[in-house]
Short mmCIF file of C-alpha atoms in Angstrom, two decimals:
data_model
loop_
_atom_site.label_atom_id
_atom_site.label_comp_id
_atom_site.label_asym_id
_atom_site.label_seq_id
_atom_site.Cartn_x
_atom_site.Cartn_y
_atom_site.Cartn_z
CA MET A 1443 109.88 95.50 79.72
CA ASN A 1444 111.87 98.27 78.13
CA LEU A 1445 114.26 98.99 81.00
CA PRO A 1446 117.84 100.16 81.31
CA SER A 1447 120.46 97.59 82.22
CA SER A 1448 120.97 96.97 85.93
CA PRO A 1449 124.24 96.90 87.86
CA THR A 1450 125.42 93.41 88.76
CA LEU A 1451 123.76 92.24 91.95
CA ASP A 1452 125.22 89.97 94.59
CA PRO A 1453 123.51 86.57 94.96
CA HIS A 1454 120.60 86.95 97.38
CA VAL A 1455 118.48 84.89 99.71
CA VAL A 1456 115.23 86.82 100.07
CA VAL A 1457 113.32 85.97 103.25
CA LEU A 1458 109.71 87.17 103.36
CA PHE A 1459 108.24 87.20 106.86
CA GLY A 1460 104.46 87.26 106.44
CA ALA A 1461 104.83 85.52 103.08
CA ARG A 1462 101.21 84.32 103.11
CA GLY A 1463 99.80 87.73 103.94
CA ASP A 1464 98.03 90.26 101.74
CA LEU A 1465 101.06 92.43 100.95
CA ALA A 1466 103.19 89.46 99.90
CA ARG A 1467 100.43 88.07 97.67
CA ARG A 1468 99.57 91.39 96.02
CA LYS A 1469 102.96 93.07 95.72
CA LEU A 1470 106.09 91.32 96.96
CA LEU A 1471 105.91 87.89 95.33
CA PRO A 1472 104.52 89.17 91.99
CA GLY A 1473 107.10 91.96 92.16
CA LEU A 1474 109.99 89.52 92.57
CA TYR A 1475 108.69 87.49 89.63
CA HIS A 1476 108.43 90.61 87.47
CA LEU A 1477 112.01 91.56 88.39
CA VAL A 1478 113.12 88.15 87.13
CA GLN A 1479 111.23 88.75 83.87
CA GLY A 1480 112.93 92.13 83.50
CA GLY A 1481 116.42 90.75 84.14
CA LEU A 1482 116.67 92.74 87.37
CA MET A 1483 117.21 89.92 89.86
CA PRO A 1484 120.61 88.43 90.68
CA GLU A 1485 121.65 85.45 88.58
CA GLU A 1486 121.61 83.37 91.75
CA PHE A 1487 118.82 83.84 94.28
CA ARG A 1488 116.50 81.95 96.57
CA ILE A 1489 113.17 83.11 98.04
CA ILE A 1490 112.17 81.68 101.40
CA GLY A 1491 108.67 82.46 102.63
CA SER A 1492 108.12 82.33 106.35
CA GLY A 1493 105.40 82.71 108.95
CA ARG A 1494 103.69 80.93 111.79
CA HIS A 1495 101.58 78.66 109.58
CA ALA A 1496 102.76 76.57 106.65
CA PRO A 1497 100.62 76.32 103.49
CA ASP A 1498 98.18 73.42 103.31
CA GLY A 1499 99.71 72.42 99.99
CA ASP A 1500 102.68 73.41 97.85
CA PHE A 1501 103.89 76.97 98.58
CA ALA A 1502 104.92 77.40 94.95
CA GLU A 1503 101.36 76.73 93.79
CA GLU A 1504 100.06 79.30 96.27
CA VAL A 1505 102.57 81.82 94.92
CA ARG A 1506 101.65 81.01 91.33
CA ALA A 1507 98.00 81.80 92.02
CA ALA A 1508 99.03 85.18 93.44
CA VAL A 1509 101.35 85.96 90.52
CA GLU A 1510 98.73 85.00 87.94
CA LEU A 1511 96.20 87.27 89.62
CA HIS A 1512 98.58 90.26 89.50
CA THR A 1513 100.28 89.69 86.13
CA GLU A 1514 98.97 90.64 82.71
CA GLY A 1515 98.70 87.69 80.32
CA ASP A 1516 99.46 84.03 80.89
CA LEU A 1517 102.60 82.87 82.65
CA ASP A 1518 105.29 81.24 80.56
CA ASP A 1519 105.65 77.72 81.97
CA SER A 1520 109.41 77.54 81.53
CA GLU A 1521 109.90 80.96 83.18
CA TRP A 1522 107.59 80.00 86.00
CA ASN A 1523 109.20 76.61 86.61
CA ALA A 1524 112.65 78.21 86.87
CA PHE A 1525 111.24 80.72 89.39
CA ALA A 1526 109.32 78.07 91.36
CA GLU A 1527 112.46 75.98 91.84
CA ARG A 1528 113.87 78.80 93.95
CA LEU A 1529 110.84 79.06 96.23
CA SER A 1530 110.47 77.41 99.62
CA PHE A 1531 108.64 77.93 102.90
CA VAL A 1532 109.90 77.53 106.47
CA VAL A 1533 107.76 78.01 109.58
CA SER A 1534 109.15 80.55 112.04
CA SER A 1535 108.06 82.95 114.75
CA ALA A 1536 109.59 85.51 117.07
CA GLU A 1537 110.00 82.69 119.59
CA ASP A 1538 111.59 80.15 117.23
CA GLY A 1539 113.68 80.89 114.17
CA GLU A 1540 116.26 78.12 114.24
CA ASP A 1541 114.82 76.14 111.30
CA LEU A 1542 114.65 79.31 109.25
CA ALA A 1543 118.23 80.25 110.11
CA THR A 1544 119.38 76.78 109.05
CA ALA A 1545 117.49 77.07 105.74
CA VAL A 1546 118.99 80.49 105.02
CA HIS A 1547 122.49 79.27 105.86
CA GLU A 1548 122.12 76.30 103.51
CA ALA A 1549 120.70 78.46 100.71
CA ARG A 1550 123.57 80.94 100.99
CA GLU A 1551 126.08 78.10 100.82
CA GLN A 1552 124.40 76.90 97.62
CA ILE A 1553 124.53 80.24 95.82
CA GLY A 1554 127.98 81.40 96.90
CA GLU A 1555 130.00 82.83 99.74
CA ASP A 1556 129.48 86.40 98.45
CA SER A 1557 125.71 86.06 98.88
CA ARG A 1558 123.52 88.37 100.94
CA THR A 1559 120.31 87.96 102.92
CA LEU A 1560 117.37 90.31 102.40
CA LEU A 1561 115.04 90.05 105.40
CA TYR A 1562 111.63 91.58 104.65
CA LEU A 1563 109.50 92.09 107.77
CA SER A 1564 105.89 92.40 106.63
CA ILE A 1565 104.55 92.10 110.19
CA PRO A 1566 102.48 94.25 112.61
CA PRO A 1567 104.33 97.00 114.51
CA SER A 1568 103.64 95.26 117.82
CA ALA A 1569 105.65 92.21 116.69
CA MET A 1570 108.65 94.10 115.33
CA SER A 1571 110.93 94.28 118.39
CA ALA A 1572 110.54 90.60 119.25
CA MET A 1573 111.21 89.62 115.63
CA VAL A 1574 114.36 91.74 115.56
CA GLU A 1575 115.58 89.93 118.67
CA MET A 1576 114.96 86.56 117.01
CA ILE A 1577 116.75 87.59 113.82
CA ALA A 1578 119.74 88.76 115.82
CA GLY A 1579 119.76 85.74 118.15
CA THR A 1580 119.75 83.23 115.31
CA GLY A 1581 122.52 84.94 113.38
CA LEU A 1582 120.27 85.95 110.49
CA ALA A 1583 121.29 89.59 110.92
CA ASP A 1584 124.94 89.10 110.04
CA GLU A 1585 127.19 91.57 108.25
CA ARG A 1586 125.82 90.47 104.85
CA ALA A 1587 122.17 90.97 105.78
CA ARG A 1588 119.82 93.84 104.98
CA LEU A 1589 116.61 94.39 106.92
CA VAL A 1590 113.49 95.82 105.28
CA MET A 1591 110.79 97.18 107.59
CA GLU A 1592 107.19 97.99 106.68
CA LYS A 1593 105.55 101.09 108.11
CA PRO A 1594 104.41 102.34 110.51
CA PHE A 1595 107.78 102.47 112.28
CA GLY A 1596 106.53 102.41 115.85
CA ARG A 1597 103.28 103.79 117.28
CA ASP A 1598 104.58 107.07 118.71
CA LEU A 1599 107.84 108.86 119.42
CA GLU A 1600 108.77 106.71 122.41
CA SER A 1601 108.16 103.39 120.63
CA ALA A 1602 109.95 104.63 117.49
CA LYS A 1603 113.01 105.54 119.53
CA GLU A 1604 112.88 102.18 121.32
CA LEU A 1605 112.58 100.33 118.02
CA ASN A 1606 115.45 102.27 116.44
CA ALA A 1607 117.60 101.62 119.51
CA LYS A 1608 116.75 97.92 119.35
CA LEU A 1609 117.61 97.78 115.67
CA HIS A 1610 120.90 99.59 116.17
CA GLU A 1611 121.94 97.10 118.86
CA HIS A 1612 122.10 94.44 116.16
CA VAL A 1613 122.02 96.08 112.71
CA PRO A 1614 123.87 99.19 111.45
CA GLU A 1615 121.74 101.99 110.04
CA ASP A 1616 123.11 101.42 106.54
CA ALA A 1617 121.66 97.89 106.59
CA ILE A 1618 118.15 99.06 107.59
CA PHE A 1619 115.62 99.96 104.89
CA ARG A 1620 112.40 101.55 106.18
CA ILE A 1621 110.16 101.12 103.19
CA ASP A 1622 107.50 103.61 102.16
CA HIS A 1623 106.19 102.49 98.80
CA PHE A 1624 104.84 105.94 97.90
CA LEU A 1625 108.45 107.08 97.47
CA GLY A 1626 109.01 104.22 95.02
CA LYS A 1627 106.32 105.51 92.69
CA GLU A 1628 107.55 107.04 89.46
CA ALA A 1629 105.20 109.99 89.97
CA ALA A 1630 106.70 110.79 93.38
CA GLN A 1631 110.15 110.88 91.84
CA ASP A 1632 108.75 113.06 89.05
CA ILE A 1633 108.11 115.70 91.71
CA LEU A 1634 111.86 115.89 92.30
CA ALA A 1635 112.64 115.88 88.58
CA LEU A 1636 110.12 118.58 87.76
CA ARG A 1637 111.36 120.81 90.59
CA PHE A 1638 115.10 120.43 90.36
CA ALA A 1639 115.67 119.71 86.66
CA ASN A 1640 113.54 122.52 85.21
CA GLY A 1641 114.25 126.22 85.36
CA LEU A 1642 110.55 126.84 84.74
CA PHE A 1643 109.46 125.58 88.17
CA GLU A 1644 112.14 125.86 90.83
CA PRO A 1645 112.17 129.72 90.79
CA ILE A 1646 108.42 129.78 91.58
CA TRP A 1647 108.47 126.93 94.12
CA ASN A 1648 107.87 129.14 97.15
CA ARG A 1649 105.27 131.12 99.09
CA GLU A 1650 105.47 134.09 96.74
CA HIS A 1651 103.95 132.02 93.94
CA ILE A 1652 102.31 128.98 95.56
CA ALA A 1653 99.04 129.43 97.47
CA ALA A 1654 98.46 125.89 98.79
CA VAL A 1655 99.56 122.27 98.44
CA GLN A 1656 97.24 119.27 98.72
CA ILE A 1657 98.32 115.67 99.23
CA ASP A 1658 95.11 113.71 98.87
CA VAL A 1659 94.79 109.90 99.02
CA PRO A 1660 91.14 108.81 99.34
CA GLU A 1661 90.36 105.11 98.92
CA ASP A 1662 87.03 103.61 97.91
CA LEU A 1663 87.94 100.27 99.52
CA GLY A 1664 87.01 99.47 103.10
CA LEU A 1665 89.09 97.28 105.38
CA GLU A 1666 89.27 94.22 103.12
CA GLY A 1667 89.59 91.89 106.11
CA ARG A 1668 92.18 94.02 107.90
CA GLY A 1669 90.04 95.06 110.85
CA SER A 1670 92.48 93.89 113.50
CA PHE A 1671 95.37 95.72 111.84
CA TYR A 1672 93.35 98.91 111.53
CA GLU A 1673 92.25 98.78 115.16
CA GLU A 1674 95.92 98.67 116.14
CA THR A 1675 97.02 101.37 113.71
CA GLY A 1676 94.30 103.72 112.40
CA ALA A 1677 94.50 106.03 109.40
CA PHE A 1678 96.68 108.66 111.09
CA ARG A 1679 99.50 106.26 111.96
CA ASP A 1680 99.04 104.16 108.83
CA MET A 1681 98.99 106.95 106.26
CA VAL A 1682 99.72 110.45 107.57
CA VAL A 1683 102.87 109.91 109.65
CA THR A 1684 104.23 107.78 106.80
CA HIS A 1685 103.12 108.15 103.16
CA LEU A 1686 101.62 111.63 103.17
CA SER A 1687 104.38 113.18 105.26
CA GLN A 1688 107.11 111.59 103.17
CA ILE A 1689 105.54 112.99 100.00
CA LEU A 1690 105.32 116.37 101.76
CA GLY A 1691 109.08 116.09 102.23
CA PHE A 1692 109.60 115.65 98.48
CA VAL A 1693 107.37 118.63 97.69
CA ALA A 1694 108.78 121.00 100.30
CA MET A 1695 112.49 120.21 100.73
CA GLU A 1696 115.24 122.60 99.77
CA SER A 1697 117.39 121.56 96.83
CA PRO A 1698 119.65 118.69 97.98
CA ALA A 1699 123.35 118.96 97.22
CA SER A 1700 123.04 115.90 94.95
CA LEU A 1701 120.91 112.84 94.39
CA GLU A 1702 123.13 110.80 96.68
CA ASP A 1703 121.03 109.21 99.39
CA ARG A 1704 122.64 111.12 102.30
CA ALA A 1705 122.10 114.49 100.61
CA LEU A 1706 118.44 113.74 99.86
CA HIS A 1707 117.80 112.49 103.40
CA ASP A 1708 119.50 115.56 104.89
CA ALA A 1709 117.24 117.84 102.81
CA LYS A 1710 114.15 115.90 103.78
CA ALA A 1711 115.10 115.82 107.47
CA ALA A 1712 115.67 119.59 107.39
CA VAL A 1713 112.16 120.36 106.13
CA PHE A 1714 110.68 117.96 108.69
CA GLU A 1715 112.45 120.01 111.37
CA ASP A 1716 110.62 123.07 110.02
CA LEU A 1717 107.28 121.25 109.91
CA LYS A 1718 105.10 122.56 112.73
CA PRO A 1719 103.65 119.90 115.04
CA PHE A 1720 100.24 118.83 113.76
CA ASP A 1721 97.50 120.80 115.52
CA PRO A 1722 94.46 118.87 116.85
CA GLU A 1723 92.41 122.03 116.23
CA ARG A 1724 93.28 121.81 112.53
CA THR A 1725 92.68 118.08 112.25
CA VAL A 1726 89.48 116.16 111.47
CA PHE A 1727 89.11 112.46 112.25
CA GLY A 1728 86.29 110.41 110.69
CA GLN A 1729 84.98 106.86 110.78
CA PHE A 1730 82.92 105.38 107.97
CA GLU A 1731 79.46 104.15 108.87
CA GLY A 1732 79.49 100.39 109.40
CA TYR A 1733 83.14 100.26 110.49
CA ARG A 1734 82.22 98.90 113.91
CA GLU A 1735 80.42 95.94 112.31
CA GLU A 1736 83.61 94.83 110.52
CA GLU A 1737 85.34 91.64 111.67
CA GLY A 1738 88.10 92.35 114.19
CA VAL A 1739 86.73 95.79 115.13
CA GLU A 1740 85.60 96.73 118.64
CA GLU A 1741 81.88 97.53 118.89
CA ASP A 1742 82.64 100.90 120.50
CA SER A 1743 85.76 101.62 118.45
CA ARG A 1744 87.00 105.20 118.20
CA THR A 1745 89.58 104.31 115.56
CA GLU A 1746 89.74 106.82 112.72
CA THR A 1747 89.37 105.65 109.12
CA PHE A 1748 89.65 109.22 107.79
CA VAL A 1749 92.09 112.04 108.51
CA ALA A 1750 92.33 115.58 107.16
CA ILE A 1751 95.01 117.98 108.42
CA ARG A 1752 95.98 121.57 107.65
CA ALA A 1753 99.74 121.54 108.23
CA GLU A 1754 102.31 124.34 108.09
CA ILE A 1755 106.04 124.63 107.47
CA ASP A 1756 107.78 127.42 109.35
CA ASN A 1757 110.59 128.52 107.07
CA GLU A 1758 111.31 131.29 104.60
CA ARG A 1759 110.20 129.27 101.57
CA TRP A 1760 106.84 128.08 102.87
CA ARG A 1761 105.68 130.28 105.76
CA GLY A 1762 101.93 130.90 105.43
CA VAL A 1763 101.30 128.21 102.77
CA PRO A 1764 98.85 125.52 103.93
CA PHE A 1765 99.79 121.89 103.28
CA LEU A 1766 96.50 120.00 103.20
CA LEU A 1767 96.73 116.27 103.91
CA ARG A 1768 93.74 113.96 103.51
CA THR A 1769 93.18 110.22 103.38
CA GLY A 1770 90.34 107.87 104.18
CA LYS A 1771 88.73 104.49 103.65
CA ALA A 1772 85.35 103.78 101.98
CA MET A 1773 85.33 107.15 100.21
CA ALA A 1774 83.80 108.16 96.89
CA GLU A 1775 86.73 106.99 94.76
CA SER A 1776 90.36 105.98 94.98
CA ARG A 1777 92.80 108.69 93.91
CA ARG A 1778 96.37 109.66 94.77
CA LEU A 1779 96.99 113.30 94.01
CA VAL A 1780 99.51 115.96 94.80
CA SER A 1781 98.18 119.32 93.64
CA VAL A 1782 100.05 122.61 93.85
CA ALA A 1783 97.81 125.69 93.60
CA LEU A 1784 99.48 128.82 92.23
CA ARG A 1785 98.66 132.34 93.36
CA GLU A 1786 96.38 134.47 91.24
CA PRO A 1787 97.65 137.30 89.03
CA GLU A 1788 97.61 140.62 90.88
CA HIS A 1789 95.38 142.22 88.26
CA GLU A 1790 92.60 140.13 86.71
CA ILE A 1791 91.14 141.43 83.45
CA PHE A 1792 89.26 138.37 82.15
CA ALA A 1793 85.80 137.16 83.15
CA THR A 1794 85.42 133.48 84.00
CA GLY A 1795 82.78 131.27 82.46
CA SER A 1796 81.98 128.94 85.37
CA SER A 1797 82.59 128.40 89.07
CA GLU A 1798 85.19 125.77 88.17
CA SER A 1799 87.10 128.42 86.23
CA THR A 1800 87.61 130.37 89.44
CA ARG A 1801 89.97 127.74 90.82
CA PRO A 1802 93.61 128.83 90.53
CA ASN A 1803 96.16 127.35 88.19
CA GLU A 1804 97.12 123.94 89.56
CA LEU A 1805 99.98 121.57 88.91
CA VAL A 1806 98.76 118.04 89.58
CA PHE A 1807 100.74 114.82 90.01
CA GLU A 1808 98.80 111.55 89.82
CA LEU A 1809 100.65 109.14 92.11
CA THR A 1810 99.83 106.09 90.03
CA ASP A 1811 102.02 103.41 88.51
CA ASP A 1812 101.48 105.12 85.13
CA PRO A 1813 102.50 108.68 86.06
CA HIS A 1814 100.60 111.66 84.73
CA ILE A 1815 101.41 115.33 85.31
CA THR A 1816 98.72 117.91 84.55
CA LEU A 1817 98.97 121.70 84.50
CA GLU A 1818 95.52 123.30 84.77
CA LEU A 1819 95.52 126.66 82.98
CA ARG A 1820 92.94 129.27 82.11
CA VAL A 1821 92.43 129.74 78.39
CA LYS A 1822 90.10 131.89 76.32
CA VAL A 1823 86.89 130.20 75.23
CA PRO A 1824 86.87 130.18 71.41
CA GLY A 1825 84.33 132.58 69.99
CA PRO A 1826 83.35 136.24 70.11
CA THR A 1827 83.74 136.71 73.90
CA SER A 1828 86.70 137.29 76.21
CA ILE A 1829 85.65 134.68 78.75
CA VAL A 1830 88.25 132.25 80.09
CA THR A 1831 87.84 128.69 81.28
CA ARG A 1832 90.09 125.96 82.62
CA ALA A 1833 91.91 123.55 80.32
CA PRO A 1834 94.48 120.87 81.17
CA LEU A 1835 97.91 120.29 79.69
CA THR A 1836 98.60 116.63 80.53
CA LEU A 1837 101.82 114.67 80.19
CA ASP A 1838 101.56 110.88 80.15
CA VAL A 1839 105.19 110.21 80.97
CA GLU A 1840 105.49 106.55 80.01
CA ARG A 1841 103.56 106.98 76.76
CA GLN A 1842 105.47 110.12 75.79
CA LEU A 1843 108.86 108.51 76.42
CA ASN A 1844 107.84 105.00 75.34
CA GLU A 1845 109.41 103.69 78.52
CA ARG A 1846 107.74 101.61 81.19
CA GLY A 1847 108.87 102.01 84.77
CA LEU A 1848 108.80 99.61 87.67
CA GLU A 1849 105.93 99.20 90.09
CA ALA A 1850 106.86 100.86 93.40
CA TYR A 1851 107.64 97.69 95.36
CA GLU A 1852 109.63 96.31 92.45
CA ARG A 1853 111.77 99.45 92.36
CA LEU A 1854 112.32 99.41 96.11
CA LEU A 1855 113.13 95.69 96.33
CA HIS A 1856 115.69 96.21 93.58
CA ASP A 1857 117.12 99.22 95.44
CA VAL A 1858 117.54 97.15 98.61
CA MET A 1859 119.51 94.53 96.67
CA LEU A 1860 121.70 97.36 95.34
CA GLY A 1861 122.08 98.81 98.84
CA ASP A 1862 120.62 102.15 97.65
CA HIS A 1863 118.87 104.09 100.47
CA LEU A 1864 117.72 107.03 98.31
CA LEU A 1865 113.97 106.28 98.44
CA PHE A 1866 113.75 105.02 102.03
CA ALA A 1867 113.19 106.72 105.39
CA ARG A 1868 116.03 107.43 107.82
CA ALA A 1869 115.77 107.06 111.60
CA ASP A 1870 115.90 110.79 112.35
CA GLU A 1871 113.14 111.51 109.80
CA VAL A 1872 110.90 108.92 111.43
CA GLU A 1873 111.46 110.26 114.94
CA ARG A 1874 110.85 113.86 113.88
CA LEU A 1875 107.54 112.95 112.24
CA TRP A 1876 106.42 111.19 115.43
CA THR A 1877 107.35 114.37 117.31
CA CYS A 1878 105.06 116.31 114.97
CA ALA A 1879 102.31 113.73 115.58
CA ALA A 1880 102.52 113.80 119.39
CA ALA A 1881 99.87 116.45 120.06
CA ILE A 1882 97.26 114.60 118.01
CA LEU A 1883 98.07 111.27 119.67
CA GLU A 1884 97.75 112.92 123.09
CA SER A 1885 94.57 114.87 122.28
CA ARG A 1886 92.87 112.78 119.63
CA PRO A 1887 90.06 114.58 117.81
CA ALA A 1888 86.66 112.96 118.18
CA VAL A 1889 85.78 110.76 115.21
CA VAL A 1890 82.96 112.11 113.06
CA PRO A 1891 80.87 109.52 111.19
CA TYR A 1892 80.64 109.72 107.41
CA PRO A 1893 78.67 107.68 104.87
CA ARG A 1894 80.40 105.07 102.75
CA GLY A 1895 81.01 106.41 99.27
CA SER A 1896 81.24 110.05 100.40
CA TRP A 1897 84.17 112.46 100.56
CA GLY A 1898 84.41 112.15 104.33
CA PRO A 1899 82.92 114.16 107.21
CA ASP A 1900 81.67 117.68 106.46
CA PRO A 1901 84.02 119.50 108.90
CA ALA A 1902 86.99 118.51 106.72
CA ALA A 1903 85.79 120.90 104.00
CA ASP A 1904 86.53 123.91 106.21
CA LEU A 1905 90.22 122.98 106.48
CA ALA A 1906 90.73 123.54 102.74
CA ALA A 1907 89.37 127.10 102.56
CA PRO A 1908 89.38 129.20 100.47
CA PHE A 1909 89.67 126.94 97.40
CA GLY A 1910 88.33 123.67 98.82
CA TRP A 1911 89.69 120.24 98.09
CA ARG A 1912 90.54 119.61 94.46
CA LEU A 1913 88.55 116.39 94.72
CA PRO A 1914 84.92 117.20 95.68
CA ASP A 1915 84.08 117.90 99.29
CA GLN A 1916 80.91 115.83 99.14
CA GLY A 1917 79.99 112.67 97.24
#
């Protein structure tokens, strides 16, 4: 990896609750290994996996299989063996964490008295409060501990407030890291850089020049064995109140005073205060056909697997500009786009060559691990006519700069070890977003069925008028 040098990190004991789950196998454990390869882990560290059920065999072999699946090329045996020596697994639960606390205490003694504990809670929202009580009761949440929480942070405003209050009984806010991996993506941070580091864009980043913003995250995958989780959560809680709203904050915030974490959070919290509560009349819920036959799903389930919302921000910069949010499972393809549609020139003198050419200029961010930024312009078709068509100017950031960034979870795990809150969610942001979500949770739209492999239910197309969704309305 071609990465800048990292500040010196304290020795760390990393505890992964849910270490045998899908997130740990796909992202967390491979991410920690890749940080070691990039020289971005502390010199001294231990990784303790934990959960209710111990592996049938060696935990390190289970981890190796996960790392091999999510790493390009073959593993270097000497690198792997050095990593594997620092792996262990201890059974724990919300009811019993004494063995885990003992293991963490012993590991911290081994690596030095200046060591820290990183407690990563990859567990369902319903288990969070009880797990926090266990962590506090066993002494795991001491003054050298940092607590990482996976979204969603609560199920509604009341539960979010209760959870934050419970956390603050035992852990100070500066030791709590509410992780939203979309904010760890290089492309999400490119939104900030493009806005605030370029005189070309910030002067036009307002309702006088921008006609609409879309934040669109369709997925072609179904539940992938996560039926029980989805029944508890649903697409609205899982994606809209978290990922999509946090990206909206990056797009819509006023210029922060600096890139210090407090300044960025203050700017984000301010735009969330101006975000109008989501309107059930401007929201479409969908459920893909066959969802109710999935394992762990109720046969009469009304859980939404698709959400589209037309949101508004009531301030001088954005009043009247629609923010279109969409996400869904089992859709036509997987994409992660932020597209900013610019207003048309007041006086049009050119003819367009196709219906596609009638779309406005759009600035598009691909929220992938390899960030791309595209500016869709109208250009004259070569030849003897004066017809214009659309053409993209695309920047492949990593290729252009010959620099490779970190995968989102890798960046955020490293930030936690640094104690850097910049790309995490603060308690007041979370509670405000649940306030905006309250009307939909109280008056849930009826779920409309949609075919697998489509672009979702037909009524969602009307929300994006007059331009329509950048990605097709129908598969």
